[in-house]
Coordinates of C-alpha atoms and ligand atoms in Angstrom, one line a residue:
M1 CA 17.6 0.8 -25.4
D2 CA 20.5 4.1 -26.6
N3 CA 20.4 7.3 -25.9
L4 CA 17.4 7.2 -23.6
T5 CA 16.6 10.0 -21.0
V6 CA 14.5 10.4 -18.3
I7 CA 13.1 13.3 -16.3
V8 CA 11.4 13.5 -13.1
L9 CA 9.3 16.4 -12.6
A10 CA 9.1 17.2 -8.6
A11 CA 9.4 20.6 -8.7
G12 CA 5.8 21.2 -7.4
G13 CA 4.8 22.2 -3.9
G14 CA 2.0 20.0 -3.3
T15 CA 0.0 21.9 -0.9
R16 CA -2.9 19.9 -0.7
M17 CA -0.8 17.7 1.4
K18 CA -1.1 20.3 4.0
S19 CA 2.3 18.8 5.3
K20 CA 5.6 20.2 6.4
T21 CA 7.6 17.0 4.3
M22 CA 7.1 17.3 0.4
K23 CA 4.2 15.6 -1.2
V24 CA 7.0 13.3 -3.6
L25 CA 8.6 12.4 -0.2
H26 CA 5.8 10.4 1.2
P27 CA 5.5 7.2 2.6
I28 CA 3.5 4.5 0.4
G29 CA 4.2 1.2 1.0
G30 CA 7.9 1.2 2.3
R31 CA 9.1 3.9 -0.2
S32 CA 8.8 7.9 -0.7
M33 CA 6.5 8.1 -3.6
I34 CA 9.2 9.3 -5.9
G35 CA 11.8 6.1 -4.8
H36 CA 8.8 4.6 -6.1
V37 CA 9.3 6.1 -9.2
L38 CA 12.8 6.0 -9.7
R39 CA 12.7 2.5 -9.1
A40 CA 10.3 2.2 -12.5
V41 CA 12.8 4.4 -14.5
Q42 CA 16.1 2.5 -12.8
A43 CA 14.8 -0.3 -14.8
V44 CA 14.5 0.9 -17.9
E45 CA 18.2 1.8 -17.6
P46 CA 18.4 5.0 -19.4
E47 CA 21.4 7.2 -20.1
R48 CA 20.6 9.8 -17.8
I49 CA 18.3 10.3 -15.1
V50 CA 17.9 14.3 -14.3
A51 CA 15.1 15.6 -11.6
V52 CA 13.9 18.7 -11.8
V53 CA 13.2 20.2 -8.3
G54 CA 12.1 23.3 -6.9
H55 CA 10.3 23.4 -3.9
Q56 CA 12.1 22.0 -0.3
R57 CA 14.3 21.0 -2.6
E58 CA 16.9 20.7 0.4
Q59 CA 14.9 17.6 1.2
V60 CA 13.8 16.2 -2.2
G61 CA 17.4 16.8 -3.7
P62 CA 19.3 14.5 -1.1
H63 CA 16.6 12.0 -0.7
I64 CA 17.1 11.7 -4.6
H65 CA 21.0 11.5 -4.8
E66 CA 20.7 8.5 -1.9
L67 CA 18.4 6.3 -4.3
V68 CA 20.2 7.0 -7.7
P69 CA 23.6 8.8 -6.7
D70 CA 23.9 9.6 -10.2
A71 CA 21.0 11.1 -11.4
V72 CA 21.1 15.3 -12.8
L73 CA 19.4 17.7 -10.0
A74 CA 18.1 20.4 -12.2
V75 CA 16.3 23.4 -9.9
Q76 CA 13.8 25.7 -11.0
E77 CA 13.3 28.1 -9.2
T78 CA 9.9 28.7 -10.0
Q79 CA 6.8 26.9 -10.8
D80 CA 6.1 28.0 -14.1
G81 CA 4.5 24.6 -15.7
T82 CA 6.0 21.7 -17.0
G83 CA 7.4 22.9 -20.2
H84 CA 9.5 25.7 -18.4
A85 CA 10.5 22.6 -16.2
V86 CA 11.9 20.3 -18.8
R87 CA 13.6 23.1 -20.6
M88 CA 15.5 23.4 -17.3
A89 CA 16.0 19.4 -17.0
M90 CA 17.6 19.9 -20.5
E91 CA 19.8 23.4 -18.7
A92 CA 21.1 21.7 -16.4
L93 CA 22.5 18.7 -18.9
G94 CA 23.7 21.5 -20.7
E95 CA 27.0 20.2 -23.0
D96 CA 26.2 16.1 -21.5
G97 CA 22.8 16.8 -22.6
P98 CA 21.4 14.7 -25.7
T99 CA 20.4 16.1 -29.1
R100 CA 19.5 12.5 -30.2
G101 CA 17.8 9.6 -29.4
T102 CA 14.7 9.4 -26.8
V103 CA 13.8 11.8 -23.6
I104 CA 11.0 10.1 -20.8
V105 CA 9.1 13.3 -19.2
A106 CA 7.1 11.6 -15.5
A107 CA 6.2 13.0 -12.3
G108 CA 7.3 12.3 -9.6
D109 CA 4.1 11.7 -7.5
T110 CA 2.6 8.3 -9.8
P111 CA 3.7 5.1 -7.1
L112 CA 2.7 3.0 -8.6
L113 CA 4.3 2.9 -12.0
R114 CA 6.4 -0.5 -13.4
G115 CA 9.4 0.0 -15.1
E116 CA 7.6 -2.6 -17.5
S117 CA 5.1 0.1 -19.2
L118 CA 8.2 2.4 -19.0
Q119 CA 9.7 0.2 -22.1
A120 CA 6.7 -0.6 -23.1
F121 CA 5.7 2.6 -24.5
A122 CA 9.6 3.9 -24.5
H123 CA 10.0 1.1 -27.4
E124 CA 6.3 2.2 -29.4
H125 CA 7.5 5.4 -29.3
E126 CA 10.9 4.2 -31.4
A127 CA 9.7 1.6 -33.7
A128 CA 6.4 4.7 -34.9
Q129 CA 9.5 7.0 -35.0
R130 CA 7.3 9.8 -33.6
A131 CA 8.5 13.4 -32.3
V132 CA 5.9 13.3 -29.2
S133 CA 4.4 10.1 -27.7
I134 CA 1.7 10.3 -25.1
L135 CA 1.3 7.7 -22.4
S136 CA -2.9 8.2 -22.4
G137 CA -6.1 6.7 -20.7
I138 CA -8.9 6.4 -20.5
V139 CA -10.9 7.7 -17.2
A140 CA -14.2 7.5 -15.7
D141 CA -13.4 10.6 -14.4
P142 CA -10.8 13.0 -16.8
F143 CA -11.7 16.2 -14.5
G144 CA -8.1 18.3 -14.3
Y145 CA -6.1 16.0 -16.5
G146 CA -5.0 17.5 -20.3
R147 CA -7.4 15.8 -22.8
I148 CA -6.4 14.2 -25.3
I149 CA -7.7 15.7 -29.0
R150 CA -7.9 13.4 -31.7
N151 CA -9.3 14.3 -35.0
D152 CA -11.5 12.6 -37.5
E153 CA -8.6 10.1 -38.6
G154 CA -8.4 9.4 -35.1
D155 CA -4.7 11.6 -35.2
V156 CA -3.2 13.3 -32.4
E157 CA -3.3 16.8 -33.2
A158 CA -3.5 18.3 -29.3
I159 CA -3.4 18.1 -25.5
V160 CA -5.7 20.8 -24.0
E161 CA -5.5 21.9 -20.3
E162 CA -9.1 21.4 -18.1
K163 CA -9.4 25.4 -18.1
D164 CA -8.4 25.7 -21.9
A165 CA -11.4 23.5 -22.6
S166 CA -14.3 23.9 -24.3
P167 CA -17.3 21.9 -22.7
E168 CA -17.1 19.7 -25.7
Q169 CA -13.5 18.8 -25.0
R170 CA -14.2 18.6 -21.4
E171 CA -16.3 15.2 -22.7
I172 CA -13.2 14.3 -23.7
A173 CA -12.4 10.7 -21.6
E174 CA -8.6 9.7 -23.1
I175 CA -6.6 12.1 -20.9
N176 CA -2.9 13.1 -20.5
S177 CA -1.5 11.1 -18.2
G178 CA 1.7 13.2 -18.0
I179 CA 4.5 10.5 -19.3
L180 CA 5.5 12.2 -22.6
A181 CA 7.8 9.9 -24.7
F182 CA 10.0 12.8 -27.4
D183 CA 12.6 12.8 -30.1
A184 CA 15.5 14.8 -27.9
E185 CA 16.0 16.9 -31.4
F186 CA 12.4 17.6 -31.6
L187 CA 12.3 18.3 -27.7
L188 CA 15.4 20.5 -28.4
D189 CA 13.9 23.2 -30.7
A190 CA 10.0 22.7 -29.2
L191 CA 11.2 23.5 -25.5
G192 CA 12.0 27.3 -27.5
R193 CA 9.0 27.5 -28.7
I194 CA 6.3 27.0 -25.9
T195 CA 4.9 30.3 -24.7
N196 CA 2.9 31.0 -21.5
D197 CA -0.2 32.6 -23.9
N198 CA -2.8 29.5 -21.9
H199 CA -5.4 30.0 -19.0
K200 CA -2.7 29.5 -16.3
G201 CA 0.0 31.5 -17.6
E202 CA 2.2 28.2 -17.9
Y203 CA 4.3 26.8 -20.1
Y204 CA 3.0 23.8 -21.4
L205 CA 4.6 20.9 -21.8
T206 CA 1.6 19.4 -23.5
D207 CA 1.8 22.6 -26.1
T208 CA 5.0 20.1 -28.1
V209 CA 2.2 18.0 -29.6
Q210 CA 0.6 21.1 -31.5
I211 CA 4.0 22.4 -32.3
A212 CA 4.7 19.0 -34.2
R213 CA 1.6 18.5 -35.5
E214 CA 1.9 22.3 -36.8
A215 CA 6.2 21.3 -38.4
G216 CA 4.1 18.1 -40.5
L217 CA 5.9 15.3 -37.6
T218 CA 4.7 12.3 -36.2
V219 CA 2.2 12.0 -33.3
G220 CA 0.8 9.2 -31.0
A221 CA -0.6 8.2 -28.3
H222 CA 0.2 4.8 -26.2
T223 CA -3.5 4.0 -24.3
I224 CA -2.4 2.8 -21.0
D225 CA -4.8 0.1 -19.7
D226 CA -3.7 0.2 -16.1
V227 CA -4.4 3.5 -15.9
M228 CA -3.9 3.4 -11.5
Q229 CA 0.0 3.2 -12.8
T230 CA 0.6 7.0 -13.7
E231 CA -1.8 8.4 -10.8
G232 CA -0.4 10.7 -8.6
A233 CA -1.2 11.1 -5.0
N234 CA -2.4 14.8 -4.5
D235 CA -3.8 14.5 -0.5
R236 CA -3.3 12.1 2.3
A237 CA -6.7 10.6 1.1
Q238 CA -5.2 10.2 -2.0
L239 CA -2.1 8.5 -0.7
A240 CA -4.4 6.0 1.6
E241 CA -6.2 5.0 -1.2
L242 CA -3.3 4.5 -4.1
G243 CA -1.5 3.0 -0.6
R244 CA -4.7 0.4 -0.5
E245 CA -3.8 -0.9 -3.9
L246 CA -0.4 -0.9 -3.6
N247 CA -0.7 -3.2 -1.2
R248 CA -3.2 -5.1 -2.7
R249 CA -0.9 -5.7 -5.8
I250 CA 1.5 -6.8 -3.7
V251 CA 0.3 -9.0 -1.6
T252 CA -1.6 -10.4 -4.7
Q253 CA 1.9 -10.9 -6.6
W254 CA 3.1 -12.9 -3.4
M255 CA -0.1 -15.2 -3.5
K256 CA 0.7 -16.3 -7.4
D257 CA 4.6 -16.8 -5.9
G258 CA 3.7 -19.2 -3.1
V259 CA 2.7 -17.4 -0.3
T260 CA -0.6 -18.2 1.7
V261 CA -2.0 -15.2 2.9
M262 CA -5.4 -16.2 4.9
D263 CA -6.3 -12.5 4.6
P264 CA -5.0 -9.8 1.9
A265 CA -7.5 -7.3 3.3
T266 CA -6.2 -6.9 6.9
T267 CA -2.0 -8.1 5.5
W268 CA -0.1 -5.5 4.3
I269 CA 3.5 -6.5 2.4
E270 CA 6.0 -3.4 1.8
A271 CA 7.2 -3.7 -1.7
D272 CA 11.0 -4.5 -0.5
V273 CA 10.2 -7.2 1.3
Q274 CA 11.0 -10.9 0.1
L275 CA 9.3 -13.8 1.2
A276 CA 9.9 -17.6 0.4
Q277 CA 7.1 -20.1 -0.8
D278 CA 5.2 -21.4 1.5
V279 CA 5.8 -18.9 3.9
T280 CA 1.6 -18.8 5.7
I281 CA 0.6 -14.6 6.8
L282 CA -2.2 -14.9 9.3
P283 CA -4.9 -11.9 9.7
G284 CA -3.4 -8.6 11.0
T285 CA 0.0 -8.6 10.1
Q286 CA 2.6 -6.2 8.8
L287 CA 5.9 -7.0 7.0
L288 CA 7.3 -4.0 6.0
G289 CA 11.0 -2.5 5.2
A290 CA 13.5 -4.7 4.6
T291 CA 12.2 -8.0 6.1
V292 CA 12.8 -11.6 4.3
V293 CA 11.4 -14.4 5.4
A294 CA 12.2 -18.0 4.8
E295 CA 10.0 -20.9 3.9
D296 CA 7.7 -22.7 5.6
A297 CA 7.8 -19.5 8.4
V298 CA 4.8 -18.6 9.6
I299 CA 3.6 -15.5 10.6
G300 CA 0.6 -14.2 12.5
P301 CA -1.9 -13.5 13.1
D302 CA -1.4 -9.3 14.5
T303 CA 2.3 -9.2 14.3
T304 CA 4.8 -6.3 12.9
L305 CA 7.8 -6.8 11.7
K306 CA 9.8 -4.5 10.4
N307 CA 13.6 -5.2 8.7
C308 CA 13.6 -8.7 10.2
E309 CA 14.8 -11.7 9.2
I310 CA 13.0 -14.8 9.5
G311 CA 14.3 -18.5 9.3
A312 CA 12.3 -21.2 7.4
G313 CA 9.7 -23.2 10.1
A314 CA 9.7 -20.0 12.4
R315 CA 6.7 -19.0 14.2
V316 CA 5.8 -15.6 15.2
V317 CA 2.7 -15.3 16.8
R318 CA 1.4 -11.8 17.7
T319 CA 4.4 -10.1 18.1
H320 CA 6.4 -6.5 17.3
G321 CA 9.5 -6.6 15.8
E322 CA 12.0 -4.1 14.4
L323 CA 16.1 -5.1 13.4
A324 CA 16.1 -8.7 14.9
V325 CA 17.1 -11.8 13.3
V326 CA 14.9 -15.0 14.2
G327 CA 16.4 -18.4 13.3
D328 CA 14.9 -21.7 11.6
R329 CA 11.9 -23.2 13.5
A330 CA 12.5 -21.2 16.2
T331 CA 9.2 -19.5 18.0
V332 CA 8.3 -16.1 19.2
G333 CA 5.0 -14.7 21.5
P334 CA 2.3 -14.1 21.5
F335 CA 2.9 -11.0 22.6
A336 CA 6.0 -10.7 22.3
Y337 CA 8.5 -7.3 21.3
L338 CA 12.1 -7.9 19.3
R339 CA 14.0 -4.8 19.7
P340 CA 16.9 -4.1 17.6
G341 CA 19.8 -6.4 18.1
T342 CA 17.9 -9.5 18.9
Q343 CA 19.0 -12.9 17.7
L344 CA 17.2 -16.0 18.5
G345 CA 19.0 -19.1 17.3
V346 CA 18.1 -22.1 15.7
G347 CA 14.7 -23.3 17.3
G348 CA 15.2 -20.8 19.8
K349 CA 12.5 -20.5 21.9
I350 CA 10.9 -15.9 22.9
G351 CA 7.7 -16.2 24.9
T352 CA 4.9 -14.4 26.3
F353 CA 5.1 -10.8 27.5
V354 CA 9.4 -11.4 26.7
E355 CA 10.6 -8.0 25.5
T356 CA 14.2 -8.6 23.7
K357 CA 17.3 -6.1 22.4
N358 CA 20.9 -6.2 21.7
S359 CA 21.0 -9.5 22.9
R360 CA 22.1 -13.5 21.1
I361 CA 19.8 -15.7 22.4
G362 CA 21.4 -19.2 21.8
D363 CA 20.0 -22.3 19.5
G364 CA 17.8 -23.9 21.5
A365 CA 17.5 -21.9 24.2
K366 CA 14.3 -20.3 26.0
V367 CA 13.6 -17.3 27.0
P368 CA 9.2 -18.7 27.5
H369 CA 7.7 -16.1 30.3
L370 CA 7.7 -12.8 31.4
S371 CA 11.3 -11.6 30.7
Y372 CA 13.5 -8.3 29.7
V373 CA 16.6 -9.8 28.1
G374 CA 18.7 -7.2 27.2
D375 CA 22.8 -6.2 26.1
A376 CA 22.8 -10.3 26.8
E377 CA 24.4 -13.3 25.4
I378 CA 22.7 -16.8 26.4
G379 CA 24.3 -19.4 25.6
D380 CA 23.0 -22.3 23.5
G381 CA 20.3 -24.7 25.2
T382 CA 20.1 -22.9 28.4
N383 CA 16.7 -22.0 30.0
I384 CA 15.4 -18.8 31.6
G385 CA 13.2 -18.8 33.7
A386 CA 10.4 -16.8 34.6
G387 CA 10.1 -13.6 35.0
T388 CA 13.8 -12.7 34.4
I389 CA 14.9 -8.8 34.2
F390 CA 18.2 -9.0 32.8
A391 CA 19.1 -5.7 35.1
N392 CA 21.1 -3.7 32.2
Y393 CA 21.2 -0.5 32.8
D394 CA 23.0 1.8 36.1
G395 CA 21.2 4.7 35.3
V396 CA 24.4 5.7 33.5
A397 CA 25.5 2.8 31.5
K398 CA 24.5 -0.4 29.5
H399 CA 26.7 -3.3 30.2
R400 CA 26.3 -6.9 29.3
T401 CA 25.2 -10.2 30.9
V402 CA 26.5 -13.5 29.5
V403 CA 24.6 -16.7 30.5
G404 CA 26.8 -20.2 29.2
R405 CA 25.0 -22.9 27.6
Q406 CA 22.8 -25.4 29.4
A407 CA 22.1 -23.7 32.3
R408 CA 19.1 -23.5 33.8
T409 CA 18.1 -20.4 36.0
G410 CA 15.2 -20.2 38.5
S411 CA 12.1 -17.6 38.1
N412 CA 11.7 -14.2 39.0
N413 CA 16.0 -14.2 39.1
T414 CA 17.6 -10.4 38.1
F415 CA 21.2 -10.5 36.7
V416 CA 22.6 -7.2 37.4
A417 CA 25.2 -6.6 34.6
P418 CA 28.4 -7.0 33.8
V419 CA 27.4 -10.0 35.6
T420 CA 28.6 -14.2 33.7
I421 CA 26.5 -17.3 34.9
G422 CA 28.8 -19.8 33.5
D423 CA 28.2 -23.2 30.9
G424 CA 25.6 -25.6 32.9
A425 CA 24.9 -23.7 36.1
G426 CA 21.9 -22.8 37.3
T427 CA 20.6 -20.3 39.8
A428 CA 17.7 -20.9 43.0
G429 CA 14.5 -19.1 42.3
G430 CA 14.3 -15.5 43.4
T431 CA 17.8 -14.7 42.8
V432 CA 19.3 -11.8 42.6
V433 CA 22.5 -12.8 40.6
R434 CA 25.4 -9.6 41.1
R435 CA 28.5 -11.8 41.1
D436 CA 29.8 -14.3 38.1
V437 CA 28.7 -17.7 38.8
P438 CA 30.8 -20.4 37.9
P439 CA 30.4 -23.2 35.3
G440 CA 28.2 -25.7 37.1
A441 CA 27.3 -24.1 40.1
L442 CA 24.2 -23.2 41.9
A443 CA 23.6 -19.4 42.8
V444 CA 21.6 -18.9 45.5
S445 CA 21.2 -15.2 46.6
S446 CA 17.9 -14.8 48.9
G447 CA 18.6 -15.7 52.6
A448 CA 16.7 -19.1 54.0
Q449 CA 13.2 -19.4 54.1
R450 CA 12.2 -19.0 58.1
N451 CA 8.1 -20.2 58.9
L452 CA 6.7 -18.5 61.8
E453 CA 4.0 -21.2 62.8
G454 CA 0.9 -19.4 63.9
W455 CA 1.2 -16.1 62.9
V456 CA -2.3 -15.1 61.3
A457 CA -4.0 -16.7 64.1
S458 CA -2.6 -14.7 66.4
R459 CA -2.7 -11.3 64.0
R460 CA -5.2 -11.5 62.1
P461 CA -7.3 -13.8 64.5
G462 CA -11.2 -13.9 62.8
T463 CA -10.4 -13.7 59.2
A464 CA -10.9 -15.6 56.4
Q465 CA -7.2 -16.6 56.2
A466 CA -7.3 -17.7 59.3
Q467 CA -10.6 -19.6 59.3
A468 CA -8.9 -21.0 56.2
A469 CA -6.1 -21.9 58.1
A470 CA -7.7 -23.2 61.5
S471 CA -9.9 -26.0 59.3
A472 CA -6.6 -27.3 57.1
E473 CA -4.6 -27.6 60.3
E474 CA -8.0 -29.9 61.7
A475 CA -8.2 -31.7 58.7
S476 CA -4.9 -32.6 59.1
V477 CA -5.0 -33.7 62.0
T478 CA -7.8 -35.8 61.6
G479 CA -7.0 -37.1 57.5
E480 CA -3.6 -38.6 59.1
Q481 CA -5.9 -42.2 59.2
Q482 CA -7.8 -42.1 57.0
V483 CA -6.1 -41.1 54.3
D484 CA -3.3 -43.1 51.8
P485 CA 0.0 -41.9 51.3
G486 CA 0.0 -40.9 46.7
V487 CA -4.2 -40.1 47.0
G488 CA -5.0 -36.2 47.3
P489 CA -7.5 -35.4 49.6
D490 CA -10.4 -36.0 47.2
G491 CA -9.5 -39.5 46.3
R492 CA -7.9 -38.6 43.6
S493 CA -4.4 -40.7 42.6
E494 CA -1.7 -37.7 41.5
S495 CA -1.4 -39.3 38.4
Q496 CA -4.9 -38.7 37.1
S497 CA -5.0 -35.1 38.0
Ligands
UD1_501 C1 -0.2 18.0 -15.7 C2 -0.3 17.8 -17.5 C3 -1.7 17.5 -17.9 C4 -2.3 16.2 -17.6 C5 -1.4 15.7 -16.1 C6 -0.9 14.4 -15.7 C7 0.5 20.1 -18.7 C8 0.5 21.2 -18.5 N1 -0.7 18.9 -18.1 O1 -1.2 18.7 -15.5 O2 -1.7 17.3 -19.1 O3 -3.3 15.3 -17.9 O4 -0.5 16.7 -15.9 O5 -1.6 14.8 -13.6 O6 1.9 19.5 -18.6 N2 5.9 20.4 -11.9 C9 6.9 21.0 -12.0 N3 7.5 22.6 -12.0 C10 6.0 22.8 -12.6 C11 5.4 22.7 -13.2 C12 4.7 20.7 -12.7 O7 7.9 20.0 -11.4 O8 6.7 24.2 -13.1 C13 5.9 19.0 -12.1 C14 4.9 18.5 -10.4 O9 5.4 18.7 -9.0 C15 4.1 16.9 -11.1 C16 4.2 17.4 -12.3 O10 5.2 18.7 -13.0 O11 4.6 16.0 -10.7 C17 2.5 17.6 -13.3 O12 2.1 19.2 -12.1 P1 1.5 18.8 -12.1 O13 1.1 20.8 -12.0 O14 0.8 18.5 -11.5 O15 0.1 19.3 -13.7 P2 -1.4 19.2 -14.1 O16 -1.5 20.7 -14.3 O17 -1.9 18.3 -13.3
CA502 CA1 -1.2 16.6 -11.3

């Protein structure tokens, strides 16, 4: 499309959000509201994008520039109406502004808008060679919208705003979505003719329709079937409603693309998530941010992953993860917490009640139970015993622990960083590792065990504990002759139990 300019209006206050965050910056489906609009606008590849900012422009301006670095920001100091806002946009372009071609005006608060819809609308506008085209919609409750006034031939004559409409005009169900297309030359001329002689005392952009008609120029309306694409969120209830609808659309699209979603109603997938074919998502799962899931992976139930990368065939159950990478065929959970910088190798395991942070866990390495792994490097094929704490913090600074490959560490260990455990080394249960363990060595830090015989009978006489000890002693004395070796006291052989 030649010489296309898009103006996005985002100067309004959005007071009904009752928020310190400007309306168009509220997140929905993993982007800001205006982020979705700008994405749709960029899909049309316009020559220029102008955003009109006013309220809280110190928040909105930088956000827009982050998403579209070459967008032109036009400042509207006072919100004197949509016509005034568009005039500010054209003035901000100055010499570089369009004198011919098409100008599309859209609002910054319509997060469901799609690029294809803008594209189709722009094409139709240009093909019909109109001065003004309106993207209109038929709605059940037209309250608050500008109504499309047509004559007996069905030609569009004007847009009349709610407050200026007669009771009969208020019955009209065809409304102005707020998205309009203009011939640039006509728009420049018409903006100078709009007055604020109306109920709100504002410069209405919609007055351009009547101006075009009076000049004998062509005006038309293109009705969008999918009106939700042009719906704005004015308060948080509408934001939640649009958020659910946006999610429904995203989830449906992924199912069409070959992803199994067991329960779409409890599955949330944000707009920038990428899923491969044959991924399975179980109920209660949220895939957020730039999360990427490779084929055959199974995620959920009850799992939240933000900005994570999950490998092919991996399994992630009841897990909360952020900025973590899970290798192909690896397993995570149930009840795991993957914090930023976690990297789990191919076929590795992060098991139940395990928290990991800033750690690389090698291919086939396992941390199966009840552990904290922070600032660590765990080599391929190593097994970390149940209940291991990587003590990475000395109260002042964080330190790293390195465990080599094919190591076997015992249960209930503490690794006091900085410390290194060599390849193929082992640690005994209950070891506190403070010094490096050479490859192949077994580290033992707890003292030799002593059994104080008869301690319970002398210190806890008459207790249930003492009684149990006494009857065990009795049974061992009488039982020694009766029971064959290899058969338990209940008579079953060990291999059956
Ligand atoms: C506008 C349209 C109405 C349409 C409706 C669709 C006009 C006069 N009316 O009404 O026909 O049915 O949108 O939602 O155009 N804005 C500015 N500066 C301003 C005023 C508004 O940037 O001075 C921005 C707002 O931030 C918003 C958009 O323009 O993004 C629409 O403004 P809003 O006040 O919501 O217009 P409506 O009265 O709803
Ligand atoms: Ca509005």
